[in-house]
Tab-separated table of C-alpha atoms in Angstrom:
chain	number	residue	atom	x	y	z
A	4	UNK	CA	99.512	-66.252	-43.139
A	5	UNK	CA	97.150	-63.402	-44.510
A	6	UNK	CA	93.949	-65.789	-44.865
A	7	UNK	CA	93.122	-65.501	-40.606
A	8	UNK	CA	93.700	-62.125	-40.753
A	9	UNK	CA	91.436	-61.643	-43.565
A	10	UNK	CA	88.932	-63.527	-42.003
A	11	UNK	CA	89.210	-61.695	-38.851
A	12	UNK	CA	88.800	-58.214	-40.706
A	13	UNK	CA	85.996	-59.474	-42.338
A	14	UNK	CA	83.959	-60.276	-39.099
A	15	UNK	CA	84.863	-56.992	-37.291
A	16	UNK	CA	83.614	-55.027	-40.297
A	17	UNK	CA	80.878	-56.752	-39.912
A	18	UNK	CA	80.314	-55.954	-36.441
A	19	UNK	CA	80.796	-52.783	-36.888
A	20	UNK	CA	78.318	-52.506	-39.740
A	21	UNK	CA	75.341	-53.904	-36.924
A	22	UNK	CA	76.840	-51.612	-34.260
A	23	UNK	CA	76.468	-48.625	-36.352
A	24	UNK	CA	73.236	-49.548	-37.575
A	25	UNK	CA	71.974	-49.959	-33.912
A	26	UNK	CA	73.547	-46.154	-32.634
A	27	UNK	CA	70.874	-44.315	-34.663
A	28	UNK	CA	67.986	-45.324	-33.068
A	29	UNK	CA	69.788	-45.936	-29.869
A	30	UNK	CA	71.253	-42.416	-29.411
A	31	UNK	CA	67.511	-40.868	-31.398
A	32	UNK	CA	65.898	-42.567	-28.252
A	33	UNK	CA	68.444	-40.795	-26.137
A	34	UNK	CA	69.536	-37.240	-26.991
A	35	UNK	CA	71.904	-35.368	-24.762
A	36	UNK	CA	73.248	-38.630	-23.464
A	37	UNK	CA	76.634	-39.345	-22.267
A	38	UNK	CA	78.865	-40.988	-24.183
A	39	UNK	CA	80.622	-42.722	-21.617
A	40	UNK	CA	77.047	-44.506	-20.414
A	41	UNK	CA	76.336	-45.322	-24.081
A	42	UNK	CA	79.800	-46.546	-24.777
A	43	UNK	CA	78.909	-49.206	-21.251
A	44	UNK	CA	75.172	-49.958	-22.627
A	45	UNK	CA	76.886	-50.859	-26.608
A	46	UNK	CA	79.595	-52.766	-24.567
A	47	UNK	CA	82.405	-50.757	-26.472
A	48	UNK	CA	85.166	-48.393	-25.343
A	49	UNK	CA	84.879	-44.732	-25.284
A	50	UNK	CA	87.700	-44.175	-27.826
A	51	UNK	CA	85.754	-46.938	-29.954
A	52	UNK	CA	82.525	-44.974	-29.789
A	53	UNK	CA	83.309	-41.664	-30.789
A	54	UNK	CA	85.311	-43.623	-34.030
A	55	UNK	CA	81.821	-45.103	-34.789
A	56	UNK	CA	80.285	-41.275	-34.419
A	57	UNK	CA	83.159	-40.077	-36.702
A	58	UNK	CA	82.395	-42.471	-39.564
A	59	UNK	CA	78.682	-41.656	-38.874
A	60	UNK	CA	79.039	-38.158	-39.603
A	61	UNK	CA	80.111	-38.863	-43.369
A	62	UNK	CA	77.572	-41.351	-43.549
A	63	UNK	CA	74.140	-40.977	-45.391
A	64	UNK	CA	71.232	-40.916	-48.028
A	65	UNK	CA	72.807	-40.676	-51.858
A	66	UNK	CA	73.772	-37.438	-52.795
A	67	UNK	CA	76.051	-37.147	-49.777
A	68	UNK	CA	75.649	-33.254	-49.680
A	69	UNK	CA	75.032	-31.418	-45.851
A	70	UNK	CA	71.049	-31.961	-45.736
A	71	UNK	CA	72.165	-35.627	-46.585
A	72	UNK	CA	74.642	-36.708	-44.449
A	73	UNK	CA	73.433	-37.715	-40.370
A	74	UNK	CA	74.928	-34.726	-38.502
A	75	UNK	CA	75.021	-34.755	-34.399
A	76	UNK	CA	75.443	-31.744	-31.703
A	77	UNK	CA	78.255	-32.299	-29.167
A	78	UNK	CA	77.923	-31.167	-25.618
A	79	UNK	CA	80.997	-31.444	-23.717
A	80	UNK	CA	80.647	-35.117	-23.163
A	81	UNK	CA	77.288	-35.668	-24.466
A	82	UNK	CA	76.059	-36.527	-27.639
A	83	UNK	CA	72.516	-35.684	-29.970
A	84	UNK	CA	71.245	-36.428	-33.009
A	85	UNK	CA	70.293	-33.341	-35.183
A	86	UNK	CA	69.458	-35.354	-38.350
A	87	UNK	CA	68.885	-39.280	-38.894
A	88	UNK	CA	68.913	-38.944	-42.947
A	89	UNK	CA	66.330	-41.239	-42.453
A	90	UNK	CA	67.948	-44.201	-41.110
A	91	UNK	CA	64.995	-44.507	-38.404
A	92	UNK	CA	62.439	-45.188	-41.168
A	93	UNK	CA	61.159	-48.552	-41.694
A	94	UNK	CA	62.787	-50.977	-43.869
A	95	UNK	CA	60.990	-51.359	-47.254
A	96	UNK	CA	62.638	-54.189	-49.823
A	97	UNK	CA	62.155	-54.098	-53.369
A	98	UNK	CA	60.617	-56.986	-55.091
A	99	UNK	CA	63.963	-58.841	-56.174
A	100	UNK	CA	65.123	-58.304	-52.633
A	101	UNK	CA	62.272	-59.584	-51.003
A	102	UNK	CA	62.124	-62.766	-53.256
A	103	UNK	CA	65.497	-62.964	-52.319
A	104	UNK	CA	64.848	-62.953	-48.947
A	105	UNK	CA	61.994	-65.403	-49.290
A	106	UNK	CA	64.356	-67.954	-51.344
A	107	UNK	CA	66.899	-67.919	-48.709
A	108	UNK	CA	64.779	-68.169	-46.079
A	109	UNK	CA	63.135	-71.613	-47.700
A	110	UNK	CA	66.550	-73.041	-48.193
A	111	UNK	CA	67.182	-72.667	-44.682
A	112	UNK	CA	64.361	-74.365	-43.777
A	113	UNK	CA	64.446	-77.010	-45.681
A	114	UNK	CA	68.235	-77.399	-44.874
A	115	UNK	CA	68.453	-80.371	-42.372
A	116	UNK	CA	69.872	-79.810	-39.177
A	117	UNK	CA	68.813	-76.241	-39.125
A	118	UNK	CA	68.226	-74.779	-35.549
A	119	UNK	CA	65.267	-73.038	-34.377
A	120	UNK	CA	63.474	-74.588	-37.686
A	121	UNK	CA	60.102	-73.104	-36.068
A	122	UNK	CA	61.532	-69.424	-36.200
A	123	UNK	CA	62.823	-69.660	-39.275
A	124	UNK	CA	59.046	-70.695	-40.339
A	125	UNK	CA	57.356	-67.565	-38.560
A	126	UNK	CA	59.946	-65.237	-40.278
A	127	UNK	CA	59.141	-66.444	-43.201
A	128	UNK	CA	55.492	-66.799	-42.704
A	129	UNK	CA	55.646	-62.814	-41.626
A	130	UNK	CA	58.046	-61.902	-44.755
A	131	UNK	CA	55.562	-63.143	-46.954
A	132	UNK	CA	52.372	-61.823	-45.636
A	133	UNK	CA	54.194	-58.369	-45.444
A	134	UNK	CA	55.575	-58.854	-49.365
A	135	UNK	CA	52.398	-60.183	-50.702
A	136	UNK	CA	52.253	-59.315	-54.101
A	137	UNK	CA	55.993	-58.065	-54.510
A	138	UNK	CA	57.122	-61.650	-54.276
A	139	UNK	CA	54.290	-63.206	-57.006
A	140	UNK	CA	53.910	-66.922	-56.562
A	141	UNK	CA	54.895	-69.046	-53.942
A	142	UNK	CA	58.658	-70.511	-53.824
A	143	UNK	CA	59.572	-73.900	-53.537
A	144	UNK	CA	62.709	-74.363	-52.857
A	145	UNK	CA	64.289	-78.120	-52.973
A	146	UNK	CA	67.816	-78.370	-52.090
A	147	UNK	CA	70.223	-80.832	-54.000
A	148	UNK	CA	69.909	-84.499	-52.192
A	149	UNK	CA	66.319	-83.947	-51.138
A	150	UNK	CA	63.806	-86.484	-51.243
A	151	UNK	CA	61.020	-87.423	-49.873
A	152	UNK	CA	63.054	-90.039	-47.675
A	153	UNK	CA	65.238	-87.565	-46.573
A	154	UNK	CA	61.944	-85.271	-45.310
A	155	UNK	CA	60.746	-88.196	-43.111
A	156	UNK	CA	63.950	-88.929	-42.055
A	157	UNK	CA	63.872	-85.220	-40.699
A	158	UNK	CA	60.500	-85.742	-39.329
A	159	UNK	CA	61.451	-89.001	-37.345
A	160	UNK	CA	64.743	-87.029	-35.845
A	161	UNK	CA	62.924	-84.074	-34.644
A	162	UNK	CA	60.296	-86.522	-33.275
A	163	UNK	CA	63.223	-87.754	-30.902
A	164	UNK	CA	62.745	-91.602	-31.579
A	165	UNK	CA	65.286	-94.497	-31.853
A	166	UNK	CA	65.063	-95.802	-35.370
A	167	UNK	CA	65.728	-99.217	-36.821
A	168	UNK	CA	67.582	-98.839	-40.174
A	169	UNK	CA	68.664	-101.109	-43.265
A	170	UNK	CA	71.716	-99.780	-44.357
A	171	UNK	CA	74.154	-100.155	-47.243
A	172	UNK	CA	77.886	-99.686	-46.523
A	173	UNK	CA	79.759	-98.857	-49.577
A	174	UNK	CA	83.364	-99.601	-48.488
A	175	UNK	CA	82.526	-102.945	-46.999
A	176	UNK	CA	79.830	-103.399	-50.116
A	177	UNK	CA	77.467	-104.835	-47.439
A	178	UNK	CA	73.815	-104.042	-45.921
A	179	UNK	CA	73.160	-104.460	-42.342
A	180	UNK	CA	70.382	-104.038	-40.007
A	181	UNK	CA	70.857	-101.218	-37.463
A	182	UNK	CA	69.170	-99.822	-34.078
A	183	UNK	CA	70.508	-95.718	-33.359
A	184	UNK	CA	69.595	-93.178	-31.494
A	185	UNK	CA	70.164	-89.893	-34.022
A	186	UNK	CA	71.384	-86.798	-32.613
A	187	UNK	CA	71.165	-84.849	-35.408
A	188	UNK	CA	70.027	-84.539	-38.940
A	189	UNK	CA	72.852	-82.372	-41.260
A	190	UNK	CA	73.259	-81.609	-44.864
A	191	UNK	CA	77.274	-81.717	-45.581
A	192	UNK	CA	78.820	-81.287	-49.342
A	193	UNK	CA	75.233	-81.446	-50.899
A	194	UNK	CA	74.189	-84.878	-49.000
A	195	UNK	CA	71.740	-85.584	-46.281
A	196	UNK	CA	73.232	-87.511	-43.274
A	197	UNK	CA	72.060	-88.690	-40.080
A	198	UNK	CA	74.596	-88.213	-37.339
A	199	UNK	CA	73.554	-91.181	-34.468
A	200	UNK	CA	74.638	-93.278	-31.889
A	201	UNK	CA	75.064	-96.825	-33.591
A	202	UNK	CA	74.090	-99.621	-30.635
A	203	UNK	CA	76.185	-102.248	-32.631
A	204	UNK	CA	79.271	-100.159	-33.228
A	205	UNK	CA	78.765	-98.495	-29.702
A	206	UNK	CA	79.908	-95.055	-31.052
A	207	UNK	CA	78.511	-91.713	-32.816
A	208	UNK	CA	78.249	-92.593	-36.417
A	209	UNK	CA	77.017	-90.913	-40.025
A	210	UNK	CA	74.614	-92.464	-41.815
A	211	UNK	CA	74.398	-90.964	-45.524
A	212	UNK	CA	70.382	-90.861	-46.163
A	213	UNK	CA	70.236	-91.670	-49.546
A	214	UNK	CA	72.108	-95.578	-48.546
A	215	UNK	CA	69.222	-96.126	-45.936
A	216	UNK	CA	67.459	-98.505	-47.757
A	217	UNK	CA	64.242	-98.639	-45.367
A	218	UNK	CA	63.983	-97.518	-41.699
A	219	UNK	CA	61.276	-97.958	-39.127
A	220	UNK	CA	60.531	-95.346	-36.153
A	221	UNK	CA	60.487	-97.092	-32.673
A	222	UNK	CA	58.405	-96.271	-30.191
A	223	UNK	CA	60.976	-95.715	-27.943
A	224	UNK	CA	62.715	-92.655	-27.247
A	225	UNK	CA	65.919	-92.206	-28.685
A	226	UNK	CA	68.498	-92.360	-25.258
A	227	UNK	CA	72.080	-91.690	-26.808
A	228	UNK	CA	74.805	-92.395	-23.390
A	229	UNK	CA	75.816	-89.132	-22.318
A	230	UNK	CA	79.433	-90.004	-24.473
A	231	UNK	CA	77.391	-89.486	-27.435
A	232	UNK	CA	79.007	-85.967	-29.133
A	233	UNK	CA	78.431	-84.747	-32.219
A	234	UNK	CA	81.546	-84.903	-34.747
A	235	UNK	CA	83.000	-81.452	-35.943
A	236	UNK	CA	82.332	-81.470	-39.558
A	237	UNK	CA	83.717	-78.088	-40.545
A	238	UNK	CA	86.344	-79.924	-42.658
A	239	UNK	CA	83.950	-82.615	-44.286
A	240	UNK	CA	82.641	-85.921	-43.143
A	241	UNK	CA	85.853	-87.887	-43.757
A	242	UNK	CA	88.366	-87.224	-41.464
A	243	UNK	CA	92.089	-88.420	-41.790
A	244	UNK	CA	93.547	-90.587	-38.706
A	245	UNK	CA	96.676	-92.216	-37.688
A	246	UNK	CA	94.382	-95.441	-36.987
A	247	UNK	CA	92.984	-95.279	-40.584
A	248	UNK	CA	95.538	-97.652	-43.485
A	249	UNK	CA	98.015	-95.322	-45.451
A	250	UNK	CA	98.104	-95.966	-49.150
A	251	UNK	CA	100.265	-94.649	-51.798
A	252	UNK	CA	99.812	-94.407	-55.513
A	253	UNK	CA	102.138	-93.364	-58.485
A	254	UNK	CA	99.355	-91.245	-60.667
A	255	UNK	CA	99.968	-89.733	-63.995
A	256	UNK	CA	99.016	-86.331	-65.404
A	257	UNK	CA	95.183	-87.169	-65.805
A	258	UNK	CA	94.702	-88.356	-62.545
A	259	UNK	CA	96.276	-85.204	-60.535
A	260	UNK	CA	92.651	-84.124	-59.813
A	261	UNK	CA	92.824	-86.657	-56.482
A	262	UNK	CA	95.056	-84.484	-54.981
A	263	UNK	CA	92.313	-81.900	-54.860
A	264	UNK	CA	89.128	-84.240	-54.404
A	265	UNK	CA	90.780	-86.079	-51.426
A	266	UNK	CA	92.709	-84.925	-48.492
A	267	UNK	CA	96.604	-86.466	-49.205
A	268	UNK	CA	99.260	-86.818	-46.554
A	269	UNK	CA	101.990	-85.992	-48.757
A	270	UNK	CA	101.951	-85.371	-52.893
A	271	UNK	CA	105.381	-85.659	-54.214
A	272	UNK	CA	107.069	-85.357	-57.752
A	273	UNK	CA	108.059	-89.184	-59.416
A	274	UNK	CA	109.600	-90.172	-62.711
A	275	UNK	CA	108.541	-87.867	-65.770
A	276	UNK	CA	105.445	-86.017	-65.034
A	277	UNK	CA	104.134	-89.034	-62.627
A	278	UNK	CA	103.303	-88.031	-58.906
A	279	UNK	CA	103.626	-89.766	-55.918
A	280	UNK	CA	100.618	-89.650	-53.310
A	281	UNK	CA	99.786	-90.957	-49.895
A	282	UNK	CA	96.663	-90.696	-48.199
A	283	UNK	CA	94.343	-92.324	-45.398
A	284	UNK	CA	91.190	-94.787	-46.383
A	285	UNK	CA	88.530	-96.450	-44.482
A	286	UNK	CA	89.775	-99.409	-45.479
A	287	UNK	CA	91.555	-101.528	-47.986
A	288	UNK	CA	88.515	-103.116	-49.571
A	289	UNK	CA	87.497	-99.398	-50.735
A	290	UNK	CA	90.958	-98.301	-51.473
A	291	UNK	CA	91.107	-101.399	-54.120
A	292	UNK	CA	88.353	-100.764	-55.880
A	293	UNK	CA	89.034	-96.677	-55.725
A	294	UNK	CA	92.438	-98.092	-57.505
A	295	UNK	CA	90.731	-100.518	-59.795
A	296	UNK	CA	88.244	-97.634	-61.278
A	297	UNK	CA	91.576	-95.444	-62.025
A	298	UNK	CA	92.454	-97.067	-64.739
A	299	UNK	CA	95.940	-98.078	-66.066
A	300	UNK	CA	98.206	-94.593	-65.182
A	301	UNK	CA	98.318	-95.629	-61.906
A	302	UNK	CA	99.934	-97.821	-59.557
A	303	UNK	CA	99.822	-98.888	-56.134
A	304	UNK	CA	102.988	-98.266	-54.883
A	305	UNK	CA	102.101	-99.223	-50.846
A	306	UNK	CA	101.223	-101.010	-48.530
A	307	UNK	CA	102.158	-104.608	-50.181
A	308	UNK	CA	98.662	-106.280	-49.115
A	309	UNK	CA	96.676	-103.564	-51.258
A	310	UNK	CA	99.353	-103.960	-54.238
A	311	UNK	CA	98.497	-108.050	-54.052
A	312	UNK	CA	94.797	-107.347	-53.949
A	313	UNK	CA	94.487	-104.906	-56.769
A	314	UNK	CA	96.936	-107.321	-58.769
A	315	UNK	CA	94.608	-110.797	-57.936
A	316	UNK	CA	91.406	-108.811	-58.990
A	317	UNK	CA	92.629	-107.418	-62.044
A	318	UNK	CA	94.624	-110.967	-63.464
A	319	UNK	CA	91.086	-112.696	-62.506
A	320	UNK	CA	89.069	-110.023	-64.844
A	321	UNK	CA	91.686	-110.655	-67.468
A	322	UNK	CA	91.208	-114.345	-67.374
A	323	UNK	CA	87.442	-113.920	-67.442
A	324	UNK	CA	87.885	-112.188	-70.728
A	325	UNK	CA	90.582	-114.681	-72.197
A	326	UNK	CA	88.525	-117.720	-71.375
A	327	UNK	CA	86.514	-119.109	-74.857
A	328	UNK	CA	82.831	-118.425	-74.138
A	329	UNK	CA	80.835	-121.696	-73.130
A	330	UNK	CA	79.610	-123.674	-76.505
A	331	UNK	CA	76.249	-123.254	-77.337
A	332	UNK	CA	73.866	-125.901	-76.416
């Protein structure tokens, strides 16, 4: 209950923080103006505006004594600035902060999906030539998941070409050849993906770089229907369905840490200090061997066809072991 709240008094302190920062040199630029007009050119209310001038007055330069502190001259309904404290002077960054700024700024651009990749480039470009020797060497920044694939990939999506694609599926354990149309290039949990419209499946589909095994850039523009959205990933790539098979597992003490790694329907206490856990999959060929590299402390509980898989595979590896190894020719 308190988290939205939080959240929402975080991001009006923050506006608040930028409007203040812009009144200065707004109301410098303006002295003796009213504060009705400036209240309709910040796009605040009145009562909000002369709040912002109260906090102002007891704002300033360390030291916080009167020749510190930004002062202002009331006129009935008008408003001046007598002293700034020096808030109008020009920003100056000291070396950690500019490298800071410079590091930042590179992981941003290297970040895939990144809007307006080209402005982030001139800021940088400008932060740098401004710093010069306060930030030393160049940076390099390389973000975890990047490769060189992954660069060309990016290069081929801004490019706005179809691409042909081998790809690797991991819960089918099968590689197939693919013609998309990407949308997007985005960097989720610390892996590259390409976010496309897949001809063969017909819908918008993620395509985790580092499984494209080769890919060739068409010549051919890349003409997603107008269908085509981009998925909301705000809560991760996977995303939990009704449509998607149900499992459920009895897990023991040392395998609790799924209940925090995956998203689970329900998590419920069992016999001793065994759990009970249900949660969506892809499909049942990945949910098997997700059960199979457990280990013995857990059990399939549901559905039956999973519980008869998991039970063939792991009687067959048993057998492989018991049977006498060929004679030597």
């Amino acid at each position: 209950m308190t988290r939205p709240a939080a959240r929402g008094g975080s991001r009006a302190s923050a506006d608040r923080l930028a409007r203040l920062l812009n009144l200065v040199p707004y109301l410098l630029a303006r002295p003796g103006i009213e504060i009705a007009e400036a209240a309709g050119d910040l796009g605040v209310t009145e009562r909000q505006l002369r709040e912002d001038l109260e906090l102002l007055w007891v704002c300033g330069l360390p030291g916080y004594g009167p020749g510190d502190l930004i002062d202002m001259a009331f006129d009935g309904d008008r408003v001046t600035i007598t002293y700034d404290a020096g808030i109008d002077r020009p920003l100056r960054l000291t070396p950690d902060e500019a490298l800071a700024l410079v590091v930042a700024l590179r992981m941003l651009a290297e970040t895939p999906g990144v809007a307006n990749r080209e402005a982030v480039e001139r800021a940088l470009a400008k932060i740098e030539d401004a710093a010069g020797d306060l930030v030393g060497a160049p940076v390099a920044v390389r973000l975890a998941g990047d490769s060189p694939q992954v660069r060309e990939l990016r290069d081929a999506v801004q490019r706005g070409r179809a691409l042909r694609i081998t790809y690797y599926t991991a819960a089918r354990d099968e590689t197939t050849e693919r013609t998309i149309d990407p949308l997007r290039m985005l960097s989720v949990g610390g892996r590259a993906y390409v976010e496309a419209w897949c001809r063969r499946a017909e819908e918008v589909r993620l395509f985790r770089a580092d499984r494209i095994d080769a890919f060739t850039e068409l010549a051919e523009p890349a003409a997603a229907p107008p269908r085509a959205r981009p998925h909301d990933l705000s809560d991760g790539v996977f995303r939990p369905s009704p449509q998607l098979p149900l499992i459920t597992l009895r897990i023991g003490r040392g395998e609790r840490w799924i209940t925090e790694y995956y998203p689970c329907e329900s998590v419920e206490p069992g016999d001793g200090d065994r759990w009970l856990v249900s949660l969506r999959v892809t499909d049942l060929d990945w949910a098997r061997r997700f059960v199979l590299g457990l280990g013995p402390n857990v059990t399939v509980v549901a559905p039956t066809e999973l519980v008869e898989q998991v039970r063939a595979q792991a009687v067959a590896a048993l057998d492989a072991y018991a049977s006498p190894a060929p004679a030597a020719g």
